Short mmCIF file of C-alpha atoms in Angstrom, two decimals:
data_model
loop_
_atom_site.label_atom_id
_atom_site.label_comp_id
_atom_site.label_asym_id
_atom_site.label_seq_id
_atom_site.Cartn_x
_atom_site.Cartn_y
_atom_site.Cartn_z
CA MET A 57 -11.19 -17.38 -28.88
CA ASN A 58 -13.74 -17.23 -31.71
CA PHE A 59 -13.11 -14.44 -34.20
CA ASP A 60 -15.79 -15.60 -36.66
CA PHE A 61 -18.79 -13.45 -37.43
CA THR A 62 -22.30 -14.86 -37.27
CA GLU A 63 -24.19 -15.73 -40.42
CA GLU A 64 -26.35 -12.61 -40.00
CA GLN A 65 -23.31 -10.37 -39.56
CA SER A 66 -21.67 -11.87 -42.65
CA MET A 67 -24.85 -11.24 -44.64
CA ILE A 68 -24.94 -7.63 -43.47
CA ARG A 69 -21.31 -7.17 -44.49
CA GLU A 70 -21.95 -8.53 -47.98
CA THR A 71 -25.08 -6.39 -48.33
CA VAL A 72 -23.26 -3.21 -47.35
CA LYS A 73 -20.21 -4.05 -49.47
CA ARG A 74 -22.37 -4.64 -52.54
CA PHE A 75 -24.38 -1.48 -51.94
CA MET A 76 -21.30 0.70 -51.53
CA ARG A 77 -19.73 -0.81 -54.65
CA GLU A 78 -22.81 -0.49 -56.87
CA LYS A 79 -24.58 2.61 -55.53
CA TYR A 80 -21.89 4.66 -53.83
CA ASP A 81 -18.81 4.82 -56.01
CA PHE A 82 -16.31 7.68 -55.85
CA ASP A 83 -18.01 9.77 -58.55
CA THR A 84 -21.40 9.43 -56.84
CA ARG A 85 -19.89 10.54 -53.55
CA GLN A 86 -18.23 13.52 -55.20
CA ALA A 87 -21.55 14.61 -56.68
CA ILE A 88 -23.24 14.30 -53.28
CA ILE A 89 -20.58 16.43 -51.58
CA ALA A 90 -20.87 19.08 -54.31
CA SER A 91 -24.65 19.31 -53.91
CA ASP A 92 -26.27 22.09 -51.89
CA ALA A 93 -27.41 19.63 -49.22
CA GLY A 94 -24.00 17.96 -48.93
CA TRP A 95 -25.59 14.57 -48.34
CA SER A 96 -28.15 12.32 -50.04
CA PRO A 97 -31.59 11.79 -48.45
CA GLU A 98 -32.14 9.07 -51.06
CA ILE A 99 -29.06 7.14 -49.94
CA TRP A 100 -30.10 7.65 -46.31
CA GLN A 101 -33.51 6.17 -47.00
CA GLN A 102 -32.02 3.22 -48.85
CA LEU A 103 -29.76 2.47 -45.87
CA ALA A 104 -32.85 2.46 -43.67
CA GLU A 105 -34.84 0.28 -46.07
CA MET A 106 -32.04 -2.29 -46.01
CA GLY A 107 -32.38 -2.36 -42.22
CA LEU A 108 -28.86 -1.10 -41.58
CA MET A 109 -29.95 1.47 -38.99
CA GLY A 110 -31.49 -1.34 -36.98
CA ALA A 111 -28.16 -3.14 -36.73
CA ALA A 112 -26.97 -0.43 -34.32
CA PHE A 113 -29.74 -1.15 -31.80
CA PRO A 114 -30.85 -4.22 -29.80
CA GLU A 115 -34.19 -5.99 -30.17
CA GLU A 116 -35.66 -4.21 -27.16
CA TYR A 117 -35.62 -1.04 -29.31
CA ASP A 118 -36.96 -2.90 -32.38
CA GLY A 119 -33.47 -3.24 -33.81
CA PHE A 120 -31.77 -6.52 -34.61
CA GLY A 121 -28.23 -6.01 -33.36
CA GLY A 122 -26.68 -3.47 -31.06
CA THR A 123 -23.51 -5.36 -30.17
CA ALA A 124 -20.12 -3.83 -30.84
CA ALA A 125 -19.49 -6.62 -33.37
CA ASP A 126 -22.69 -5.73 -35.27
CA ILE A 127 -21.67 -2.08 -35.41
CA MET A 128 -18.12 -3.07 -36.36
CA VAL A 129 -19.37 -4.84 -39.50
CA LEU A 130 -21.20 -1.73 -40.64
CA MET A 131 -18.50 0.78 -39.80
CA GLU A 132 -15.71 -1.18 -41.47
CA GLU A 133 -17.64 -1.22 -44.76
CA PHE A 134 -18.67 2.42 -44.38
CA GLY A 135 -14.99 3.23 -43.87
CA GLU A 136 -14.04 1.48 -47.10
CA GLY A 137 -16.86 3.26 -48.95
CA LEU A 138 -16.22 6.62 -47.25
CA LEU A 139 -19.88 7.18 -46.40
CA ILE A 140 -20.73 10.88 -46.11
CA GLU A 141 -24.27 10.46 -44.73
CA PRO A 142 -24.69 11.12 -40.96
CA PHE A 143 -24.81 7.52 -39.71
CA PHE A 144 -22.08 8.07 -37.10
CA PRO A 145 -23.57 11.17 -35.42
CA THR A 146 -27.12 9.82 -35.59
CA ALA A 147 -26.90 6.09 -34.81
CA ILE A 148 -23.56 5.83 -33.01
CA LEU A 149 -23.53 9.02 -30.92
CA ALA A 150 -27.04 10.42 -30.39
CA GLY A 151 -28.76 7.06 -30.93
CA GLN A 152 -26.63 5.31 -28.33
CA ILE A 153 -27.29 8.13 -25.85
CA LEU A 154 -31.00 7.41 -26.29
CA ARG A 155 -30.34 3.71 -25.87
CA GLU A 156 -28.53 4.26 -22.57
CA VAL A 157 -31.11 6.71 -21.23
CA GLY A 158 -34.10 4.54 -22.13
CA GLY A 159 -37.76 5.39 -21.71
CA GLU A 160 -40.68 5.79 -24.06
CA GLU A 161 -39.43 8.98 -25.71
CA ALA A 162 -36.04 7.39 -26.41
CA ARG A 163 -37.78 4.33 -27.84
CA ALA A 164 -39.90 6.49 -30.16
CA LEU A 165 -36.90 8.46 -31.40
CA ILE A 166 -34.84 5.31 -31.98
CA GLY A 167 -37.75 3.92 -33.97
CA GLN A 168 -37.63 7.02 -36.17
CA ILE A 169 -33.86 6.63 -36.60
CA ILE A 170 -34.27 3.00 -37.65
CA ALA A 171 -36.95 4.03 -40.16
CA GLY A 172 -34.69 6.72 -41.63
CA GLU A 173 -37.06 9.47 -40.51
CA MET A 174 -34.83 11.11 -37.92
CA ILE A 175 -31.34 12.64 -38.04
CA MET A 176 -29.79 13.58 -34.71
CA ALA A 177 -26.57 15.11 -33.43
CA PHE A 178 -24.88 14.97 -30.05
CA ALA A 179 -23.66 18.43 -29.07
CA HIS A 180 -21.12 17.84 -26.33
CA ASP A 181 -17.56 18.85 -27.23
CA GLU A 182 -16.53 22.39 -26.35
CA PRO A 183 -13.66 24.63 -27.50
CA LYS A 184 -11.56 24.12 -24.35
CA ALA A 185 -12.41 20.47 -23.64
CA ARG A 186 -9.54 18.82 -25.59
CA GLY A 187 -11.06 15.37 -25.23
CA VAL A 188 -12.05 15.59 -21.57
CA ILE A 189 -15.69 14.47 -21.39
CA SER A 190 -16.36 16.08 -18.02
CA HIS A 191 -15.32 19.50 -19.35
CA VAL A 192 -18.72 21.17 -19.75
CA GLU A 193 -19.05 24.94 -19.45
CA THR A 194 -22.47 25.15 -21.08
CA THR A 195 -25.01 25.78 -18.34
CA ALA A 196 -28.64 24.81 -17.79
CA ARG A 197 -30.32 26.94 -15.14
CA LEU A 198 -33.56 25.80 -13.58
CA ASP A 199 -36.19 28.47 -14.23
CA GLY A 200 -39.79 27.84 -13.24
CA ASP A 201 -41.03 24.71 -14.98
CA GLY A 202 -38.06 24.47 -17.35
CA PHE A 203 -34.41 25.22 -17.96
CA ILE A 204 -32.49 28.04 -19.66
CA LEU A 205 -29.41 26.93 -21.62
CA ASN A 206 -26.37 29.09 -22.36
CA GLY A 207 -23.04 28.16 -23.92
CA GLN A 208 -21.28 26.91 -27.02
CA LYS A 209 -20.59 23.49 -28.55
CA ALA A 210 -17.85 22.97 -31.13
CA VAL A 211 -17.60 20.77 -34.24
CA VAL A 212 -20.91 19.01 -33.74
CA LEU A 213 -21.04 16.36 -36.47
CA GLY A 214 -24.33 16.36 -38.35
CA ALA A 215 -25.65 19.47 -36.57
CA PRO A 216 -26.73 21.31 -39.75
CA LEU A 217 -28.75 18.26 -40.85
CA ALA A 218 -30.27 17.30 -37.50
CA ASN A 219 -33.98 17.24 -36.70
CA ARG A 220 -33.10 17.07 -33.00
CA LEU A 221 -30.02 17.85 -30.91
CA ILE A 222 -28.96 16.18 -27.68
CA ILE A 223 -27.08 18.84 -25.72
CA SER A 224 -25.00 18.34 -22.59
CA ALA A 225 -25.10 21.14 -20.06
CA ARG A 226 -24.01 21.70 -16.49
CA THR A 227 -26.79 22.06 -13.95
CA SER A 228 -24.33 22.22 -11.04
CA GLY A 229 -20.64 21.97 -10.17
CA GLN A 230 -17.42 23.23 -11.72
CA GLU A 231 -16.43 22.93 -15.37
CA ARG A 232 -14.56 19.59 -15.08
CA GLU A 233 -16.55 17.86 -12.36
CA GLU A 234 -18.17 14.59 -13.36
CA ASP A 235 -21.27 15.23 -11.26
CA GLY A 236 -23.62 17.98 -12.33
CA ILE A 237 -23.84 17.23 -16.08
CA SER A 238 -27.29 16.74 -17.65
CA LEU A 239 -28.62 15.97 -21.13
CA PHE A 240 -31.37 17.84 -22.97
CA LEU A 241 -33.31 17.08 -26.14
CA VAL A 242 -33.59 20.33 -28.09
CA ASP A 243 -35.19 21.34 -31.37
CA PRO A 244 -32.55 23.13 -33.51
CA GLY A 245 -35.18 25.71 -34.42
CA GLN A 246 -35.58 26.77 -30.78
CA ASP A 247 -35.38 30.51 -30.10
CA GLY A 248 -31.87 31.52 -29.04
CA LEU A 249 -30.21 28.49 -30.66
CA SER A 250 -28.06 29.07 -33.74
CA ILE A 251 -25.79 26.77 -35.72
CA HIS A 252 -22.74 27.99 -37.59
CA ALA A 253 -22.65 25.30 -40.28
CA TYR A 254 -19.61 24.31 -42.36
CA PRO A 255 -18.12 21.35 -44.22
CA THR A 256 -15.26 19.60 -42.47
CA ILE A 257 -12.02 18.88 -44.33
CA ASP A 258 -13.34 15.46 -45.32
CA GLY A 259 -16.56 16.84 -46.83
CA MET A 260 -18.90 15.99 -43.96
CA ARG A 261 -21.26 18.53 -42.44
CA ALA A 262 -20.73 19.90 -38.95
CA GLY A 263 -21.51 23.04 -37.02
CA ASP A 264 -20.82 25.08 -33.91
CA VAL A 265 -23.93 25.31 -31.75
CA HIS A 266 -24.53 28.59 -29.90
CA LEU A 267 -27.04 28.74 -27.05
CA ASP A 268 -28.24 32.15 -25.89
CA GLN A 269 -31.00 32.02 -23.28
CA VAL A 270 -32.53 28.92 -24.86
CA ARG A 271 -35.61 27.95 -22.85
CA VAL A 272 -36.62 24.30 -22.80
CA PRO A 273 -39.35 22.56 -20.78
CA ALA A 274 -38.55 20.15 -17.95
CA SER A 275 -39.61 17.31 -20.26
CA ALA A 276 -36.54 18.05 -22.43
CA LEU A 277 -34.32 16.53 -19.73
CA LEU A 278 -33.03 13.09 -20.79
CA GLY A 279 -32.28 10.63 -18.01
CA THR A 280 -31.41 11.68 -14.48
CA ASN A 281 -30.61 15.29 -13.75
CA GLU A 282 -26.89 15.91 -13.01
CA LYS A 283 -25.97 12.24 -13.59
CA ALA A 284 -25.25 12.15 -17.32
CA TYR A 285 -21.49 11.61 -17.11
CA PRO A 286 -21.59 7.76 -16.97
CA VAL A 287 -23.96 7.71 -19.96
CA ILE A 288 -21.76 10.03 -22.00
CA SER A 289 -18.51 8.20 -21.18
CA THR A 290 -20.07 4.84 -22.06
CA VAL A 291 -21.30 6.14 -25.41
CA ILE A 292 -18.01 7.85 -26.24
CA ASP A 293 -16.13 4.57 -25.65
CA ARG A 294 -18.68 2.74 -27.82
CA ALA A 295 -18.23 5.38 -30.52
CA ILE A 296 -14.43 5.04 -30.40
CA THR A 297 -14.83 1.28 -30.81
CA ALA A 298 -17.03 1.87 -33.86
CA MET A 299 -14.51 4.38 -35.18
CA SER A 300 -11.69 1.85 -34.86
CA ALA A 301 -13.58 -0.48 -37.21
CA GLU A 302 -14.12 2.40 -39.63
CA ALA A 303 -10.38 3.16 -39.43
CA ALA A 304 -9.59 -0.46 -40.31
CA GLY A 305 -11.76 -0.18 -43.42
CA LEU A 306 -10.18 3.16 -44.25
CA CYS A 307 -6.64 1.75 -43.97
CA ARG A 308 -7.53 -1.28 -46.07
CA LYS A 309 -8.95 0.88 -48.87
CA MET A 310 -5.99 3.26 -48.89
CA SER A 311 -3.63 0.28 -49.06
CA ASP A 312 -5.59 -1.24 -51.96
CA LEU A 313 -5.71 2.04 -53.89
CA THR A 314 -1.96 2.53 -53.41
CA ARG A 315 -1.09 -1.01 -54.48
CA ASP A 316 -3.22 -0.69 -57.62
CA TYR A 317 -1.72 2.69 -58.48
CA CYS A 318 1.85 1.42 -58.06
CA ARG A 319 1.10 -1.50 -60.39
CA GLN A 320 -0.11 0.90 -63.09
CA ARG A 321 2.40 3.74 -62.71
CA GLU A 322 5.60 3.16 -64.65
CA GLN A 323 9.08 4.61 -64.43
CA PHE A 324 12.24 3.43 -66.16
CA GLY A 325 10.13 1.06 -68.25
CA GLN A 326 8.53 -0.91 -65.39
CA PRO A 327 5.77 -0.52 -62.79
CA ILE A 328 6.97 1.27 -59.68
CA SER A 329 5.54 -1.63 -57.66
CA LYS A 330 8.69 -3.52 -58.75
CA PHE A 331 10.92 -1.15 -56.77
CA GLN A 332 11.98 -2.82 -53.56
CA VAL A 333 11.89 0.29 -51.40
CA LEU A 334 8.26 0.90 -52.39
CA GLN A 335 7.44 -2.75 -51.73
CA HIS A 336 8.76 -2.31 -48.21
CA GLN A 337 6.52 0.73 -47.70
CA MET A 338 3.48 -1.15 -48.98
CA VAL A 339 4.26 -4.04 -46.64
CA ASP A 340 4.41 -1.57 -43.74
CA MET A 341 1.01 -0.23 -44.84
CA PHE A 342 -0.36 -3.77 -44.77
CA ILE A 343 1.06 -4.36 -41.27
CA HIS A 344 -0.50 -1.15 -39.94
CA THR A 345 -3.82 -2.13 -41.51
CA GLU A 346 -3.74 -5.54 -39.83
CA GLU A 347 -2.79 -3.95 -36.50
CA MET A 348 -5.72 -1.57 -36.81
CA SER A 349 -8.07 -4.42 -37.65
CA SER A 350 -6.84 -6.48 -34.69
CA MET A 351 -7.27 -3.54 -32.32
CA ALA A 352 -10.80 -3.01 -33.62
CA TYR A 353 -11.58 -6.69 -32.90
CA MET A 354 -10.11 -6.37 -29.41
CA ALA A 355 -12.14 -3.26 -28.59
CA ALA A 356 -15.36 -4.82 -29.91
CA MET A 357 -14.84 -8.03 -27.93
CA ASN A 358 -14.19 -6.07 -24.75
CA HIS A 359 -17.45 -4.18 -25.21
CA ASP A 360 -19.38 -7.39 -25.87
CA THR A 361 -17.88 -9.31 -22.93
CA PRO A 362 -19.21 -8.48 -19.45
CA GLY A 363 -16.63 -7.48 -16.89
CA ARG A 364 -14.00 -6.25 -19.36
CA ASP A 365 -12.25 -2.88 -19.05
CA THR A 366 -14.02 -1.21 -21.97
CA ALA A 367 -12.62 2.25 -21.23
CA ARG A 368 -9.00 1.10 -21.44
CA ALA A 369 -9.74 -0.93 -24.57
CA ALA A 370 -11.31 2.12 -26.23
CA ALA A 371 -8.30 4.26 -25.27
CA ALA A 372 -5.93 1.69 -26.79
CA ALA A 373 -8.01 1.58 -29.97
CA LYS A 374 -7.93 5.37 -30.28
CA VAL A 375 -4.15 5.40 -29.92
CA GLN A 376 -3.90 2.78 -32.66
CA ILE A 377 -6.21 4.83 -34.88
CA GLY A 378 -3.81 7.74 -34.61
CA LYS A 379 -0.80 5.57 -35.43
CA SER A 380 -2.25 3.47 -38.24
CA ILE A 381 -4.30 5.95 -40.22
CA LYS A 382 -1.53 8.54 -40.00
CA PHE A 383 1.11 6.14 -41.34
CA VAL A 384 -1.10 4.50 -43.98
CA GLY A 385 -2.56 7.83 -45.10
CA GLU A 386 0.74 9.67 -45.37
CA THR A 387 2.41 6.75 -47.15
CA ALA A 388 -0.50 6.41 -49.57
CA VAL A 389 -0.29 10.09 -50.50
CA GLN A 390 3.50 9.91 -50.81
CA LEU A 391 3.41 6.91 -53.16
CA HIS A 392 0.77 8.60 -55.29
CA GLY A 393 3.06 11.61 -55.62
CA GLY A 394 1.48 15.05 -56.18
CA MET A 395 -1.64 13.33 -57.55
CA GLY A 396 -2.39 12.03 -54.07
CA ILE A 397 -3.78 15.33 -52.82
CA THR A 398 -5.85 16.31 -55.85
CA GLU A 399 -9.65 16.32 -55.87
CA GLU A 400 -9.64 13.80 -58.70
CA MET A 401 -7.87 11.06 -56.76
CA ALA A 402 -9.88 9.05 -54.23
CA VAL A 403 -6.90 8.45 -51.96
CA GLY A 404 -6.71 12.14 -51.05
CA HIS A 405 -10.28 12.06 -49.77
CA TYR A 406 -9.54 9.00 -47.64
CA PHE A 407 -6.51 10.79 -46.22
CA MET A 408 -8.59 13.85 -45.32
CA HIS A 409 -11.15 11.68 -43.53
CA ALA A 410 -8.30 9.90 -41.74
CA THR A 411 -6.92 13.27 -40.60
CA MET A 412 -10.34 14.28 -39.26
CA MET A 413 -10.76 10.93 -37.50
CA GLU A 414 -7.38 11.18 -35.80
CA ASN A 415 -8.52 14.21 -33.81
CA LEU A 416 -12.15 13.29 -33.22
CA LEU A 417 -13.18 12.30 -29.65
CA GLY A 418 -9.71 13.04 -28.30
CA ASP A 419 -6.37 12.68 -30.05
CA SER A 420 -3.79 9.92 -29.61
CA ASP A 421 -1.75 11.77 -26.99
CA PHE A 422 -4.81 12.27 -24.80
CA HIS A 423 -5.87 8.63 -25.02
CA LEU A 424 -2.33 7.37 -24.44
CA ARG A 425 -2.34 9.27 -21.13
CA ARG A 426 -5.77 7.84 -20.43
CA PHE A 427 -4.54 4.31 -21.15
CA GLN A 428 -1.63 4.89 -18.79
CA GLY A 429 -3.98 6.20 -16.12
CA THR A 430 -2.43 9.66 -15.99
CA THR A 431 -5.61 11.48 -17.09
CA HIS A 432 -9.33 10.87 -16.93
CA ILE A 433 -11.88 11.17 -19.69
#
């Protein structure tokens, strides 16, 4: 089996790695988080100018990638650099929904995403869902020549920054039925729609979306009415695959930061990296990092190979994310001592992002049951 990346993918990796090293160091990221906006439109535009948005989409949408391996290259480097800008909610969640739905409107919006002119968010998760994709209580009632939306969406990544929201709502059926779910493209400034914005523990921007008698035209419907579940489940699995690559980059960076710190920190007249018990812990961190990387490769290859069980591969990757980033993150903080959780130390910020990632799109326990076939997504 060929695990090599193409020449184009290797060039993208080097481009992103160099950019994150030269333009997005820890101090720059800290300043961005502390700003009123909480993100950098300048960085966002530079990412677009380098063509990185286009790597998430196939040529038919004027992109130049779109495979899971293409997205893996980006997300692994973004994980190492701890990118705060809304690439994941825009290109990996909302953008892939548009890609699956298709049509001229989706093509136009994807073109704006690739150009860096559009930020989007996918408002799907709800307070009682706990990872179950089919759990949708938000309703869309047909009313004349449009729909009226009511409900609440929780922890919508990128919602406070979004120019457009893609909102899932139930047009028929009970709250956990797969049939009856539809998707709507909604302007966040629409009457009756409000966003309770907040920073997440890792410094990113999210919000709870409240819908109170929000009227949208029939043209706001994306794809086929009441048949959105297959689209959503496909995109969630693709997003988990992308997240597994980000987790691999995250683990690698935490391991590197910990190794460097242990080489510099001295006790009893020698670097603590000389202590055998700490060497064992750092070796375990390395093993977890390699396991995470291998699982990310496996998930990406399953998505890029027709006929593979992509859902089960995504579930396995999400379980590994929970295991690896938890172990690597906790060990990194432990070996840094009390300094590991201070604002001044980068490793603490990586650990907070790891904690957020562990619970995003369903936790490890949920996806372990899914992998075993004892629950559905």
